[in-house]
Short mmCIF file of C-alpha atoms in Angstrom, two decimals:
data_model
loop_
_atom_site.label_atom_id
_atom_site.label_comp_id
_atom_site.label_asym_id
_atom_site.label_seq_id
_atom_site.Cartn_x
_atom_site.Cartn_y
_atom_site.Cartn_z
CA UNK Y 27 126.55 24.21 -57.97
CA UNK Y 28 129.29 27.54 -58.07
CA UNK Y 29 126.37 29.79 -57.34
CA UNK Y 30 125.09 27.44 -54.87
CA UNK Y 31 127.74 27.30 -52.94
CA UNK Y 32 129.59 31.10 -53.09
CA UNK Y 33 126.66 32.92 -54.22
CA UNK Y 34 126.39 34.97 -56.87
CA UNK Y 35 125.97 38.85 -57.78
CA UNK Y 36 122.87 39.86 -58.71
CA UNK Y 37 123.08 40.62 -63.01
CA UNK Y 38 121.82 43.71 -64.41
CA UNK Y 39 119.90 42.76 -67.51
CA UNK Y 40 121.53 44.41 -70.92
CA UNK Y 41 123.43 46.68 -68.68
CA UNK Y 42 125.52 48.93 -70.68
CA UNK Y 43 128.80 48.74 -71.06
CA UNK Y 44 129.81 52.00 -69.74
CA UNK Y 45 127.44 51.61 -66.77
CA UNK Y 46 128.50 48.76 -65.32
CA UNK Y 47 132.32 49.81 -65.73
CA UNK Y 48 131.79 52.45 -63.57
CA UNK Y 49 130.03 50.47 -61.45
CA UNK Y 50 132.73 47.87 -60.58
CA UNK Y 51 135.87 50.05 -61.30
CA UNK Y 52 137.89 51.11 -58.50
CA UNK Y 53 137.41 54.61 -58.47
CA UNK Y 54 140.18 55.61 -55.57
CA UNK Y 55 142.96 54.39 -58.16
CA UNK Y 56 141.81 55.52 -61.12
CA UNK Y 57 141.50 58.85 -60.14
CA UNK Y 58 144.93 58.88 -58.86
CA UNK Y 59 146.03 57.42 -61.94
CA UNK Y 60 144.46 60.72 -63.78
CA UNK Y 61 146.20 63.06 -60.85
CA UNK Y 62 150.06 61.84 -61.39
CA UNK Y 63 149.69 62.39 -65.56
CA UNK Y 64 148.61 66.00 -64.47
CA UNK Y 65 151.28 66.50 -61.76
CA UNK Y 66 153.64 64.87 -64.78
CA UNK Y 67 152.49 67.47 -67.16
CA UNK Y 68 152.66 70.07 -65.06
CA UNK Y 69 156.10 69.09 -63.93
CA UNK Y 70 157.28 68.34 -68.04
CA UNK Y 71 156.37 72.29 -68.21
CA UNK Y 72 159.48 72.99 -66.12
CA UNK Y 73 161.48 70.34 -66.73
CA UNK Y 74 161.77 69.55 -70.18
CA UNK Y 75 162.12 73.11 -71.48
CA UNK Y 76 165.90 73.44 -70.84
CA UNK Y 77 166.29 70.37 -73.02
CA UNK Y 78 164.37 71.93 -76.05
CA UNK Y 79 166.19 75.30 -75.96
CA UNK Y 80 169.66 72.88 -75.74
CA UNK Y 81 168.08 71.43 -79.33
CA UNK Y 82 166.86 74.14 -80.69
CA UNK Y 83 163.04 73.11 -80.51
CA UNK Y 84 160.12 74.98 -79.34
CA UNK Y 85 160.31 75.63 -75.54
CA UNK Y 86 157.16 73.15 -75.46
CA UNK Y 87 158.20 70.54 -77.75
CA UNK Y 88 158.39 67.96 -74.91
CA UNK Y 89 155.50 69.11 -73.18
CA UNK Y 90 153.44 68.50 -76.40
CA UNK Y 91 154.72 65.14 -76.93
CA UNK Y 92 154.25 64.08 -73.52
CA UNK Y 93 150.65 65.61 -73.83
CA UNK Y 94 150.03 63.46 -76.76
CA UNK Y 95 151.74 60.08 -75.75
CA UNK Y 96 150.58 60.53 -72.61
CA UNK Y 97 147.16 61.17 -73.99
CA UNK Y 98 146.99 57.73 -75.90
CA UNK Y 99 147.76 56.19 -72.90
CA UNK Y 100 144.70 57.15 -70.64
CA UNK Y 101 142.44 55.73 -74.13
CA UNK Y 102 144.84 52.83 -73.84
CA UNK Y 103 144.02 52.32 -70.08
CA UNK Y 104 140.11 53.41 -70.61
CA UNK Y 105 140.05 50.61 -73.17
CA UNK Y 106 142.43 47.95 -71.64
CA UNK Y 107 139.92 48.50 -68.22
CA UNK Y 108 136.97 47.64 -69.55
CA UNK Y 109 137.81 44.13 -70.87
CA UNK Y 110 137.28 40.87 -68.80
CA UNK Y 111 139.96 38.95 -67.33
CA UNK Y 112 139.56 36.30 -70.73
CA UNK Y 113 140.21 39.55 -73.08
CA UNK Y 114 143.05 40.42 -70.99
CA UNK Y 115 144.66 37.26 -71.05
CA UNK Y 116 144.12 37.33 -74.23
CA UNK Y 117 145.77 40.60 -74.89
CA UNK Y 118 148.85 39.66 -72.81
CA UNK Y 119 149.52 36.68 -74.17
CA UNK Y 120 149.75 38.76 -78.07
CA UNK Y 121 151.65 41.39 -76.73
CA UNK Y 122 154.10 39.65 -75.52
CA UNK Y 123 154.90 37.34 -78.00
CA UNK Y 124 155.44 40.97 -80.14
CA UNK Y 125 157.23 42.67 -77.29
CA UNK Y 126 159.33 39.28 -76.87
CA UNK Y 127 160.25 39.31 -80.87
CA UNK Y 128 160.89 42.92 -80.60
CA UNK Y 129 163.34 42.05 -77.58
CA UNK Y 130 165.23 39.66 -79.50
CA UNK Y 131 165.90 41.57 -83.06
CA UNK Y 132 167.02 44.56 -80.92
CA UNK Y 133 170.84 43.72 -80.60
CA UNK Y 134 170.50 43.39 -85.00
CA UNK Y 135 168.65 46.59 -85.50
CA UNK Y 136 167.91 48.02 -82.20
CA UNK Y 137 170.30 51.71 -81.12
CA UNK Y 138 171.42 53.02 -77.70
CA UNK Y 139 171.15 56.57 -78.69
CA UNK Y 140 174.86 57.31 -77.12
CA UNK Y 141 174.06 55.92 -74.09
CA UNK Y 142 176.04 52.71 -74.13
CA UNK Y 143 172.64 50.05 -73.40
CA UNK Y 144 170.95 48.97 -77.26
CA UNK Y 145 167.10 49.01 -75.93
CA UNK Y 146 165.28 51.24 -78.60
CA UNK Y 147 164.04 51.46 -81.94
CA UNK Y 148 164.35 54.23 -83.55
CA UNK Y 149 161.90 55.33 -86.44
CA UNK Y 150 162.43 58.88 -86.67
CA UNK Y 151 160.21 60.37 -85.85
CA UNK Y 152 159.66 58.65 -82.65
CA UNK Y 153 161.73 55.76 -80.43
CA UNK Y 154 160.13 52.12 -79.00
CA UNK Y 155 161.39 50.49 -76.21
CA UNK Y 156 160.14 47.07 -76.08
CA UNK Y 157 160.83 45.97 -72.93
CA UNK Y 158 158.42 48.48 -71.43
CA UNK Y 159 155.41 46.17 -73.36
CA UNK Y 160 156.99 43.32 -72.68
CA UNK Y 161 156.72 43.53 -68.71
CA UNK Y 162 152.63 43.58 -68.39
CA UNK Y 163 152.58 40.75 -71.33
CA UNK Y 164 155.14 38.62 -69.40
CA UNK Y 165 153.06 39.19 -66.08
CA UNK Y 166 149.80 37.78 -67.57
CA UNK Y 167 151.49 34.87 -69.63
CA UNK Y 168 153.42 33.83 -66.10
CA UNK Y 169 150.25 34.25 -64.18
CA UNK Y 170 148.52 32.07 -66.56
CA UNK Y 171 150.43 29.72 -66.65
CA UNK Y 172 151.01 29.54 -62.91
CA UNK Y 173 147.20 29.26 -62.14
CA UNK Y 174 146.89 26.24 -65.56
CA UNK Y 175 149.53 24.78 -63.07
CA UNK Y 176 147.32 24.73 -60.15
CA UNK Y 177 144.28 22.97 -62.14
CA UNK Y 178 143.70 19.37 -61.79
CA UNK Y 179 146.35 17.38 -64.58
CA UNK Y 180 147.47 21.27 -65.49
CA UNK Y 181 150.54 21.51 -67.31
CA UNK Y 182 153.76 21.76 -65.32
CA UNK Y 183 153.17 26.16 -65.35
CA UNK Y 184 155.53 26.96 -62.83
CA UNK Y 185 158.57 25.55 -64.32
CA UNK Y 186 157.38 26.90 -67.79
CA UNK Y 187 157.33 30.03 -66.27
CA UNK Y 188 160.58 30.08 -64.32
CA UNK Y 189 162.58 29.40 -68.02
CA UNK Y 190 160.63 32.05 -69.58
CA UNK Y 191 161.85 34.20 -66.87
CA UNK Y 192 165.62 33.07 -66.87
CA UNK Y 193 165.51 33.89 -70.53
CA UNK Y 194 163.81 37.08 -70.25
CA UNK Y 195 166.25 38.49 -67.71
CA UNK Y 196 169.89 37.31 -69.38
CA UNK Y 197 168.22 38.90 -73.01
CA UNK Y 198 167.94 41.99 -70.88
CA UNK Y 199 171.33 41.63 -69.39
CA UNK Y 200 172.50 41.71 -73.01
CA UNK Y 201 171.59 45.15 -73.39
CA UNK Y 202 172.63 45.41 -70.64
CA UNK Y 203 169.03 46.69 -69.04
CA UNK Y 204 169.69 45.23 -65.39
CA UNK Y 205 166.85 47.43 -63.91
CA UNK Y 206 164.26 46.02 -66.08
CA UNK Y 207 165.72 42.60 -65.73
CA UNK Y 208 165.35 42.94 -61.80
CA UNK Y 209 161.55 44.23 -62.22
CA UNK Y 210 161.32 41.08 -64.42
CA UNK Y 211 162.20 39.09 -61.89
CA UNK Y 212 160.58 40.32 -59.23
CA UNK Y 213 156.72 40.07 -61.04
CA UNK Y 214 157.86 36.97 -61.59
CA UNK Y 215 158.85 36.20 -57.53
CA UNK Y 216 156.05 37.75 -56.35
CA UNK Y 217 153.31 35.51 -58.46
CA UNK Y 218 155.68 32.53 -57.69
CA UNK Y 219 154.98 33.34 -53.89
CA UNK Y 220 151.45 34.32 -54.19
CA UNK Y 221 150.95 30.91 -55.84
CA UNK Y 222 152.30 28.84 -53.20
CA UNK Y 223 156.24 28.67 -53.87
CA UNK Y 224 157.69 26.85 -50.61
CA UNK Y 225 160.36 29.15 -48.62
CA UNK Y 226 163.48 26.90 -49.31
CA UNK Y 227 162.66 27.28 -53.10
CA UNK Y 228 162.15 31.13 -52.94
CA UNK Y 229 165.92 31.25 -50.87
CA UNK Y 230 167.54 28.93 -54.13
CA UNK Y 231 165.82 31.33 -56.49
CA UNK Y 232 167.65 34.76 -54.64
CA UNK Y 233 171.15 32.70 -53.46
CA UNK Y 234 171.44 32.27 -57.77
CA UNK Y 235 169.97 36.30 -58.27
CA UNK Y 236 172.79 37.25 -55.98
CA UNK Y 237 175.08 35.05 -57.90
CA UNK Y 238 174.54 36.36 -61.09
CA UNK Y 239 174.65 39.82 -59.35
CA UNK Y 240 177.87 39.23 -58.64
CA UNK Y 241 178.89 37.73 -62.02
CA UNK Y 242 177.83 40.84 -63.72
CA UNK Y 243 179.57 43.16 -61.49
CA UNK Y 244 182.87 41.52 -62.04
CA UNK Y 245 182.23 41.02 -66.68
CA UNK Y 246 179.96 44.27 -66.76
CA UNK Y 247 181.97 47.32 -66.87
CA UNK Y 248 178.42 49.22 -67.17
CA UNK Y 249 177.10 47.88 -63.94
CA UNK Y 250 180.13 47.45 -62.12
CA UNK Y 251 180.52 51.25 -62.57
CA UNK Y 252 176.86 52.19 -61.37
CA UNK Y 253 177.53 50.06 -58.46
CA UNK Y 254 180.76 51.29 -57.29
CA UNK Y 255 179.10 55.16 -57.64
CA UNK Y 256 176.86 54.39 -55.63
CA UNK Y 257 178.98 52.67 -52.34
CA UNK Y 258 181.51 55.38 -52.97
CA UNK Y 259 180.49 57.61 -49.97
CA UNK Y 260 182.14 60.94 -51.73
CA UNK Y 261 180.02 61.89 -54.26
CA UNK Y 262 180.71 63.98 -57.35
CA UNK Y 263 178.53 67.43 -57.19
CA UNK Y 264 179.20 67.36 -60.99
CA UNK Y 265 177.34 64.24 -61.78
CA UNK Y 266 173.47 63.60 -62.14
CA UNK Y 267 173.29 62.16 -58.86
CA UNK Y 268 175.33 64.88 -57.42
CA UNK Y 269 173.01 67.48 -59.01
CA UNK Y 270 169.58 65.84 -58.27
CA UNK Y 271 170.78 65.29 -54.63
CA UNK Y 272 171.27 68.98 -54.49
CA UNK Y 273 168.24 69.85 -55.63
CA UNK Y 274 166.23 68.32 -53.31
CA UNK Y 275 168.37 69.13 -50.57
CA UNK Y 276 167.66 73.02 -51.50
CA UNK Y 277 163.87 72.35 -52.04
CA UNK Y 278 163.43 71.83 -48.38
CA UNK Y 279 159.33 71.46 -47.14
CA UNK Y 280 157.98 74.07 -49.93
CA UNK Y 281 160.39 74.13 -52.72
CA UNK Y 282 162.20 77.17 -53.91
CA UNK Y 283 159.14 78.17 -56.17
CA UNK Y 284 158.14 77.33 -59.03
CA UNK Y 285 159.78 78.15 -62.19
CA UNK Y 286 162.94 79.24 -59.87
CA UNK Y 287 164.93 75.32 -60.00
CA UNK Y 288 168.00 75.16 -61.14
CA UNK Y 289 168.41 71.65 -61.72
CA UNK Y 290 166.84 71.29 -65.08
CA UNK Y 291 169.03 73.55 -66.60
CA UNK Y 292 172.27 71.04 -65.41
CA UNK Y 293 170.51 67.23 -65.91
CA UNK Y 294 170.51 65.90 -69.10
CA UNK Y 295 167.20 63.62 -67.71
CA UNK Y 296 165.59 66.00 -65.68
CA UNK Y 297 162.48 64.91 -67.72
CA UNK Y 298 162.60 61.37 -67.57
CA UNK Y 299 165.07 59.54 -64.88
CA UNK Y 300 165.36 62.39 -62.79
CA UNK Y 301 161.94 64.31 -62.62
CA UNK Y 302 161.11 63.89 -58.68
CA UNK Y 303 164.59 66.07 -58.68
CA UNK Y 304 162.37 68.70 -60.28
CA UNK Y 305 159.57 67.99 -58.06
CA UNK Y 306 161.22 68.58 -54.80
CA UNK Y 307 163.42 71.56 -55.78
CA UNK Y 308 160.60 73.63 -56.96
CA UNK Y 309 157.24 72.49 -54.67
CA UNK Y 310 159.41 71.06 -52.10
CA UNK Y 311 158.49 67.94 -49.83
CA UNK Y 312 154.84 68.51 -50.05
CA UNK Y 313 154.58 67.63 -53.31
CA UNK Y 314 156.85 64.68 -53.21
CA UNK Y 315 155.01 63.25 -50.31
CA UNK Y 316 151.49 63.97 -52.14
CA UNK Y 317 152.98 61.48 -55.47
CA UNK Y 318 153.82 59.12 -52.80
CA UNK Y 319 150.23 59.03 -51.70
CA UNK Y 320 149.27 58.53 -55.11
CA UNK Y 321 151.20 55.28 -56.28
CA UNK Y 322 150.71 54.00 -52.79
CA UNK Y 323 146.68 54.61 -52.99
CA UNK Y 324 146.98 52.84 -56.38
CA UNK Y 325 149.41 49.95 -55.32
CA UNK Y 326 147.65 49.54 -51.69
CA UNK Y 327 143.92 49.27 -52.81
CA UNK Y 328 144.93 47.32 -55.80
CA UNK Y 329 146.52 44.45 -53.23
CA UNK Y 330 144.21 44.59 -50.73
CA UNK Y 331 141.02 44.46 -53.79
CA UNK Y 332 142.98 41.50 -54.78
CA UNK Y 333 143.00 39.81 -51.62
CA UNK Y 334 138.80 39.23 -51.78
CA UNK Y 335 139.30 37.47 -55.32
CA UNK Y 336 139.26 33.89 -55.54
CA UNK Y 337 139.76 33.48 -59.60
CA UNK Y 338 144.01 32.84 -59.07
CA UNK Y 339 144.74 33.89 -62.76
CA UNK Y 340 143.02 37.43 -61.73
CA UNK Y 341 144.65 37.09 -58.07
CA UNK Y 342 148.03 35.90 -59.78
CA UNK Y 343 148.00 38.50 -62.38
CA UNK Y 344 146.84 41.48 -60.48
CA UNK Y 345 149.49 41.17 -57.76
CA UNK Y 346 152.29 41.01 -60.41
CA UNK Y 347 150.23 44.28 -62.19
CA UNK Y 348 150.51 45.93 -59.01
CA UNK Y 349 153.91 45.29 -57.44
CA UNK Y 350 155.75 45.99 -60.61
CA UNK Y 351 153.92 49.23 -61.18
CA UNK Y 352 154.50 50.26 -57.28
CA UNK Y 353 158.05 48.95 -57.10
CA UNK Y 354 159.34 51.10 -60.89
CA UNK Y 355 158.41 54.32 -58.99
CA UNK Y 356 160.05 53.22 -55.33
CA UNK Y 357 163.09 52.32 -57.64
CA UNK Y 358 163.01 55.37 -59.43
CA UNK Y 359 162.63 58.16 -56.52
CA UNK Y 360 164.87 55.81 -54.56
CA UNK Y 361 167.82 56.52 -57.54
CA UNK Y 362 167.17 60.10 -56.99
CA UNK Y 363 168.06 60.39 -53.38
CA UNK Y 364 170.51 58.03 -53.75
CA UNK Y 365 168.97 55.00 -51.81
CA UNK Y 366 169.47 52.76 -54.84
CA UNK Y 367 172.11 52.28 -57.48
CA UNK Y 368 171.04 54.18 -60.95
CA UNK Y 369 169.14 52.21 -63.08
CA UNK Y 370 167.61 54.40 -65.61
CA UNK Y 371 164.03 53.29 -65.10
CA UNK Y 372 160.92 56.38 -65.95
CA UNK Y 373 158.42 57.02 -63.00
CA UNK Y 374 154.73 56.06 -64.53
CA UNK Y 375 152.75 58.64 -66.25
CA UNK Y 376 155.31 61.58 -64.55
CA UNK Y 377 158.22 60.92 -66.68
CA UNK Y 378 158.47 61.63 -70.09
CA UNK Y 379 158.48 59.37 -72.79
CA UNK Y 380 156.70 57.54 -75.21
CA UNK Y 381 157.04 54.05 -74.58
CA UNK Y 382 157.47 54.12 -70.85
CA UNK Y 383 153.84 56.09 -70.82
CA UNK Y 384 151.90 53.92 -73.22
CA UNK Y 385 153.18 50.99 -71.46
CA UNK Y 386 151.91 52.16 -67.99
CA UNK Y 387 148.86 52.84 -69.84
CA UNK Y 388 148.29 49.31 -70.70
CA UNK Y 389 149.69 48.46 -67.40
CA UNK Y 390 147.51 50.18 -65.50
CA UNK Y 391 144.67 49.27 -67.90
CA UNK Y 392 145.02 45.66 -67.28
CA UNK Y 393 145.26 46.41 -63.12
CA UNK Y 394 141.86 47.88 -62.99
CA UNK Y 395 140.46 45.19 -65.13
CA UNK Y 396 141.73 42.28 -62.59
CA UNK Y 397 140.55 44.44 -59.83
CA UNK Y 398 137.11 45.21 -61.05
CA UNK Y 399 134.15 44.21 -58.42
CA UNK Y 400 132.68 41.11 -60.70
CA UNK Y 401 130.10 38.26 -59.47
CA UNK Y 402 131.78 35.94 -57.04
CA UNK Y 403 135.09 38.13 -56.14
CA UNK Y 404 134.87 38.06 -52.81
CA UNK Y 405 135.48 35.82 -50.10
CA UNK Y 406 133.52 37.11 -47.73
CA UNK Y 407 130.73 35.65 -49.19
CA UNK Y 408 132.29 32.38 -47.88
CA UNK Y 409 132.65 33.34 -44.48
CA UNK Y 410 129.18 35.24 -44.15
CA UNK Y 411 126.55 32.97 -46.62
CA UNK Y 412 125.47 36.29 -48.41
CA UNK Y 413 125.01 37.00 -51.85
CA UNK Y 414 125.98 40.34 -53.60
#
């Protein structure tokens, strides 16, 4: 009766795996996806070898971890794409219940590594962040649970979903982690809308975020001082801010050159927090504008892919895939010219780090799964009685 009424694309008999993944992939996003880990490399070259002569490492020591997370992470997001949506879900739903676990034990054995939030683990030889996993689990849980909700008798998945939420964000407030908390929240706002929320609900939901914005302002030393650094209209040339605004300030339209910026030599994170500071002082708006392009192509084309689907788990989860992937790297170039408040928050695949890159990985991963071409994914065969 499904076929019969939406049509159906035509199967390819025994069609290879590989095959028919390239087949329904979006290519556009993938190969933008591909692009930023190279401009990120190429960008960890200048950036992070300050930092290693500081320790005493090899002048590449960064680059070659980066290299190597960073490689894990396109097999991660190779292997995450080719799944269906049901081995997705599935995958979600265990790594969050890990990630979530992880989350919890971290104020007992977790470490801020001197800078004053307890969200790692360290092991030596290497550090976890577990909120970073936790964010494309919690997306997939809340967007299967939302769509369960929308079944005939389905379980009440929106309200299950809003208290897995409310206890997500305050166990990040603990840390305190109040950037990742917001992203939380705002996967979690954007499925609720997608699914149907009604307006007055949506406007309850940000009158208590603004509440508890204010709460933490006035018990949170740590956020009250982020906060009050960035409204204060003078602002230090000594501090990270003050030096990454410089920077890009002297890049101007083709950057000073590269291997000739200065600012990597005076941040502390000019190879993590701070790397579009990097980007614009040495290849200047051009290049800036270009990495734009490329989480825009990725975010865009994911959305608008999205909007032809008619599964809502896939429609549900995608959009929260999407928009927290899109809005990490507005939040962190937004930090770095000072249109935001800092919040200490990587920029996917550019930034370095192990966890943050992995994670986008698997973020990414799960994206192009949901926004595969797959029988019956687009309307349009509604509106114009064809088949594919």
């Amino acid at each position: 009766m499904t076929e019969m009424v939406y049509g159906s694309m035509p199967v390819r008999a025994s069609e290879p795996v590989l095959p028919r993944w390239w087949r329904t992939i979006d290519k556009w996003s993938l190969t933008s996806i591909l692009v930023l880990f190279g401009i990120g490399l190429l960008l960890g070259l200048a950036a992070s070898v300050p930092l290693a002569t500081r320790n005493g490492l090899d002048p590449f020591y960064y680059v070659q971890r980066q290299a190597f997370f960073g490689g894990m992470a396109i097999v991660a997001m190779f292997a995450v794409s080719m799944m269906s949506p049901d081995m997705v879900r599935r995958l979600g739903v265990l790594g969050f219940a890990g990630a979530f676990v992880a989350l919890v034990l971290l104020p007992f054995f977790g470490t801020d590594f001197g800078k004053g939030a307890v969200r790692w683990f360290s092991f030596g030889f290497a550090s976890v962040q577990p909120s970073e996993f936790l964010k494309p689990g919690f997306v997939i849980l809340g967007a299967w649970l939302m769509a369960a909700s929308q079944e005939l008798n389905g379980p009440p998945g929106k309200s299950f979903s809003f208290a897995l939420t409310t206890v997500i964000v305050l166990l990040l407030a603990m840390q305190p982690d109040f950037g990742q908390a917001a992203l939380v929240l705002f996967g979690w706002s954007v499925m609720y809308f997608v699914a149907g929320a009604p307006m007055t609900l949506i406007a309850i939901i940000m009158s208590i975020v603004g509440a508890g914005a204010f709460f933490a302002y006035n018990s949170s030393e740590h956020f009250a001082r982020r906060i009050d650094g960035f409204l204060n209209p003078d602002l230090d040339p000594r501090t990270q801010l003050g030096y990454a605004t410089n920077a890009i300030q002297e890049g101007g339209f083709f950057g000073v050159g590269v291997g000739e910026g200065q600012v990597k030599w005076s941040l502390p994170d000019a190879h993590t927090d701070f790397i579009i500071a990097v980007a614009a002082e040495e290849y200047g708006l051009i290049l800036v504008l270009i990495i734009l392009a490329l989480y825009g192509t990725v975010t865009v084309r994911s959305l608008f892919r999205l909007m032809r689907e008619r599964d809502p788990f896939i429609r549900l989860a995608g959009t929260g895939l999407a928009c927290i992937f899109g809005v990490q790297a507005m939040i962190n170039m937004g930090v770095a010219v000072r249109l935001l408040p800092a919040k200490g928050m990587t920029l996917p695949f550019v930034s370095y780090g192990g966890s943050s890159v992995i994670a986008a990985g698997v973020t990414v991963g799960m994206l192009l799964a949901m926004t595969r071409s797959r029988p019956q994914g687009e309307i349009g065969d509604i509106l114009f009685k064809r088949g594919r």
